[in-house]
Amino acid sequence: MTDWRPIEVLLVEDDQGDILLTKEAFDFNKVRNRLNVVNDGEQAMAFLRREEGFAEAPRPDLILLDLNLPRMSGMEVLREVKADQALRTIPVVILTTSEAEEDILHSYRLHANAYVSKPVDFEQFIRVVRQIDDFFVTVVKLPSQGQRL
């Protein structure tokens, strides 16, 4: 048996329906990871840097990032995360409605770890979120919390 610990996931999403669906997908999953949610890009950076009311925020092991965010776009968040020495090793999965080739290419150029288009179908959305969660828990080896800072 391997050492297992729940991973901290930061969901950066402004759509309340998508937040609810993501929470539901995590609840249905038998592995209990911790889902933290912020609603815009500025909150995401404050959470990641433990600023502005997020001093006690856990360091995420995975970021699920929407591109279409208020106040600071997902692309801007991705650019800042991957430019920051303390944050760049956190995997970032773009989870967005955009299927535009330019968004996909730009995300990978900014070093996104994966790009996933949100399905519009409820069951498919739940399945996709569960697969992302399962992949980063059972397949991928993430650096331990102390080794990333």
GROMACS .gro file of N, CA and C in nm, residues 20 70 83 95:
model
   12
   20LEU      N    1  -2.077   2.428  -0.828
   20LEU     CA    2  -2.162   2.325  -0.769
   20LEU      C    3  -2.137   2.189  -0.834
   70PRO      N    4  -1.350   3.726  -1.397
   70PRO     CA    5  -1.350   3.871  -1.374
   70PRO      C    6  -1.222   3.917  -1.304
   83ALA      N    7   0.540   3.199  -1.363
   83ALA     CA    8   0.656   3.286  -1.351
   83ALA      C    9   0.707   3.296  -1.208
   95LEU      N   10  -0.963   2.442  -1.715
   95LEU     CA   11  -1.095   2.380  -1.723
   95LEU      C   12  -1.191   2.491  -1.764
   0.00000   0.00000   0.00000
